[in-house]
Amino acid sequence: NLLQRYLLALFYFSTTERRPWRTCNAPVEDETSSCIFDVLIQIQPEKVYSEKDSFRWLSEKHECEWAGVYCDEFNQTRAINLKGQDILGTFPTELAMMPYIQSLTFSHNEFYGTIPSELAEMKHLLNIELHYNYFTGEIPNEYYRVYSPQRINFAGNLLTGSIPTDVGLLTTVKGFFIQENSLTGTI
């Protein structure tokens, strides 16, 4: 799937302009495709990682084998989990063009800027975890109209604004986490 590989590569390049990720960056001269992926397993009282054999992003391996990318039996990306990878930058909106993603987990990184409204338009997205980054601004209204979300976690950012009554439209959500922001209003 050329589009899938292109969008994942675009995501990688967009988020490594200022510095590399914690682990499993693109191979440089004389490096193999293999890498040890640091999986964040504990947050408090300090971050603790477990090591997992994986493959580098942008390696010659199929993108479904890259660290933190999870695909179905048809090699369609269903989930990306890159929590705690020290990713710095704005969140690339192009990821929303991946039609089959069900889960995006990018918590405990250093994303900044606004939360992309485009991600809310992903019709298969069930789980979005962008907590503990540096996102600013308001929660885009599109997230209150998401098709069948189960978990939305925007906690621990720098979000502002009021909580609209549209939050009541989230009838299928099992977890809506917005604590540790500067939001106002009642639910």
mmCIF file of C-alpha atoms in Angstrom, residues 66-155:
data_model
loop_
_atom_site.group_PDB
_atom_site.id
_atom_site.type_symbol
_atom_site.label_atom_id
_atom_site.label_comp_id
_atom_site.label_asym_id
_atom_site.label_seq_id
_atom_site.Cartn_x
_atom_site.Cartn_y
_atom_site.Cartn_z
ATOM 1 C CA TRP A 66 7.897 -0.764 12.047
ATOM 2 C CA ALA A 67 8.007 -0.047 15.773
ATOM 3 C CA GLY A 68 4.621 0.975 17.153
ATOM 4 C CA VAL A 69 2.665 0.270 13.951
ATOM 5 C CA TYR A 70 -0.009 -2.435 14.137
ATOM 6 C CA CYS A 71 -1.772 -3.831 11.078
ATOM 7 C CA ASP A 72 -4.495 -6.336 10.288
ATOM 8 C CA GLU A 73 -4.155 -9.477 8.168
ATOM 9 C CA PHE A 74 -4.506 -7.351 5.012
ATOM 10 C CA ASN A 75 -1.539 -5.135 6.005
ATOM 11 C CA GLN A 76 -3.779 -2.149 6.652
ATOM 12 C CA THR A 77 -2.611 0.001 9.564
ATOM 13 C CA ARG A 78 -5.137 -0.290 12.391
ATOM 14 C CA ALA A 79 -3.193 1.310 15.232
ATOM 15 C CA ILE A 80 -0.149 3.411 15.947
ATOM 16 C CA ASN A 81 1.234 3.453 19.479
ATOM 17 C CA LEU A 82 4.219 5.735 19.993
ATOM 18 C CA LYS A 83 3.668 6.854 23.553
ATOM 19 C CA GLY A 84 6.671 8.191 25.401
ATOM 20 C CA GLN A 85 8.935 8.411 22.335
ATOM 21 C CA ASP A 86 10.010 12.041 22.940
ATOM 22 C CA ILE A 87 8.376 13.090 19.670
ATOM 23 C CA LEU A 88 8.591 16.855 19.210
ATOM 24 C CA GLY A 89 6.578 18.984 16.810
ATOM 25 C CA THR A 90 3.130 19.737 15.526
ATOM 26 C CA PHE A 91 0.903 16.783 14.785
ATOM 27 C CA PRO A 92 0.835 16.049 11.029
ATOM 28 C CA THR A 93 -2.786 16.183 9.858
ATOM 29 C CA GLU A 94 -2.067 13.909 6.890
ATOM 30 C CA LEU A 95 -2.316 10.876 9.183
ATOM 31 C CA ALA A 96 -6.098 11.367 8.962
ATOM 32 C CA MET A 97 -5.889 10.112 5.371
ATOM 33 C CA MET A 98 -5.234 6.572 6.621
ATOM 34 C CA PRO A 99 -8.705 5.068 6.281
ATOM 35 C CA TYR A 100 -8.580 2.040 8.568
ATOM 36 C CA ILE A 101 -6.938 3.334 11.733
ATOM 37 C CA GLN A 102 -8.868 2.485 14.877
ATOM 38 C CA SER A 103 -6.409 3.659 17.525
ATOM 39 C CA LEU A 104 -3.880 6.489 17.792
ATOM 40 C CA THR A 105 -1.760 6.600 20.950
ATOM 41 C CA PHE A 106 0.748 9.444 21.123
ATOM 42 C CA SER A 107 0.642 10.275 24.822
ATOM 43 C CA HIS A 108 3.647 11.479 26.829
ATOM 44 C CA ASN A 109 5.429 13.163 23.941
ATOM 45 C CA GLU A 110 6.083 16.803 23.099
ATOM 46 C CA PHE A 111 3.491 17.615 20.467
ATOM 47 C CA TYR A 112 2.427 21.258 20.433
ATOM 48 C CA GLY A 113 0.016 23.458 18.499
ATOM 49 C CA THR A 114 -3.666 22.686 18.236
ATOM 50 C CA ILE A 115 -5.243 19.247 18.241
ATOM 51 C CA PRO A 116 -5.943 18.442 14.581
ATOM 52 C CA SER A 117 -9.677 18.455 13.845
ATOM 53 C CA GLU A 118 -8.982 16.218 10.828
ATOM 54 C CA LEU A 119 -8.383 13.212 13.087
ATOM 55 C CA ALA A 120 -11.998 13.403 14.279
ATOM 56 C CA GLU A 121 -13.124 12.723 10.707
ATOM 57 C CA MET A 122 -11.526 9.253 10.672
ATOM 58 C CA LYS A 123 -14.605 7.029 10.481
ATOM 59 C CA HIS A 124 -13.007 3.935 12.050
ATOM 60 C CA LEU A 125 -11.197 5.752 14.870
ATOM 61 C CA LEU A 126 -12.297 4.346 18.227
ATOM 62 C CA ASN A 127 -9.443 5.415 20.454
ATOM 63 C CA ILE A 128 -7.404 8.630 20.427
ATOM 64 C CA GLU A 129 -4.873 9.272 23.167
ATOM 65 C CA LEU A 130 -3.000 12.564 22.960
ATOM 66 C CA HIS A 131 -2.659 13.123 26.705
ATOM 67 C CA TYR A 132 0.387 14.706 28.318
ATOM 68 C CA ASN A 133 1.694 16.699 25.408
ATOM 69 C CA TYR A 134 1.678 20.476 24.915
ATOM 70 C CA PHE A 135 -1.419 20.971 22.779
ATOM 71 C CA THR A 136 -3.006 24.418 23.068
ATOM 72 C CA GLY A 137 -6.272 26.050 22.060
ATOM 73 C CA GLU A 138 -9.734 24.617 22.301
ATOM 74 C CA ILE A 139 -10.868 21.057 21.721
ATOM 75 C CA PRO A 140 -12.137 21.125 18.131
ATOM 76 C CA ASN A 141 -15.945 20.765 17.929
ATOM 77 C CA GLU A 142 -15.518 17.864 15.504
ATOM 78 C CA TYR A 143 -14.512 15.619 18.419
ATOM 79 C CA TYR A 144 -17.978 15.951 19.943
ATOM 80 C CA ARG A 145 -19.472 14.529 16.762
ATOM 81 C CA VAL A 146 -17.060 11.633 16.247
ATOM 82 C CA TYR A 147 -18.569 8.447 14.899
ATOM 83 C CA SER A 148 -18.718 5.855 17.735
ATOM 84 C CA PRO A 149 -15.637 6.791 19.775
ATOM 85 C CA GLN A 150 -14.821 4.663 22.773
ATOM 86 C CA ARG A 151 -11.951 6.630 24.303
ATOM 87 C CA ILE A 152 -10.842 10.235 23.866
ATOM 88 C CA ASN A 153 -7.960 11.312 26.075
ATOM 89 C CA PHE A 154 -6.724 14.907 25.875
ATOM 90 C CA ALA A 155 -5.739 15.182 29.568
#
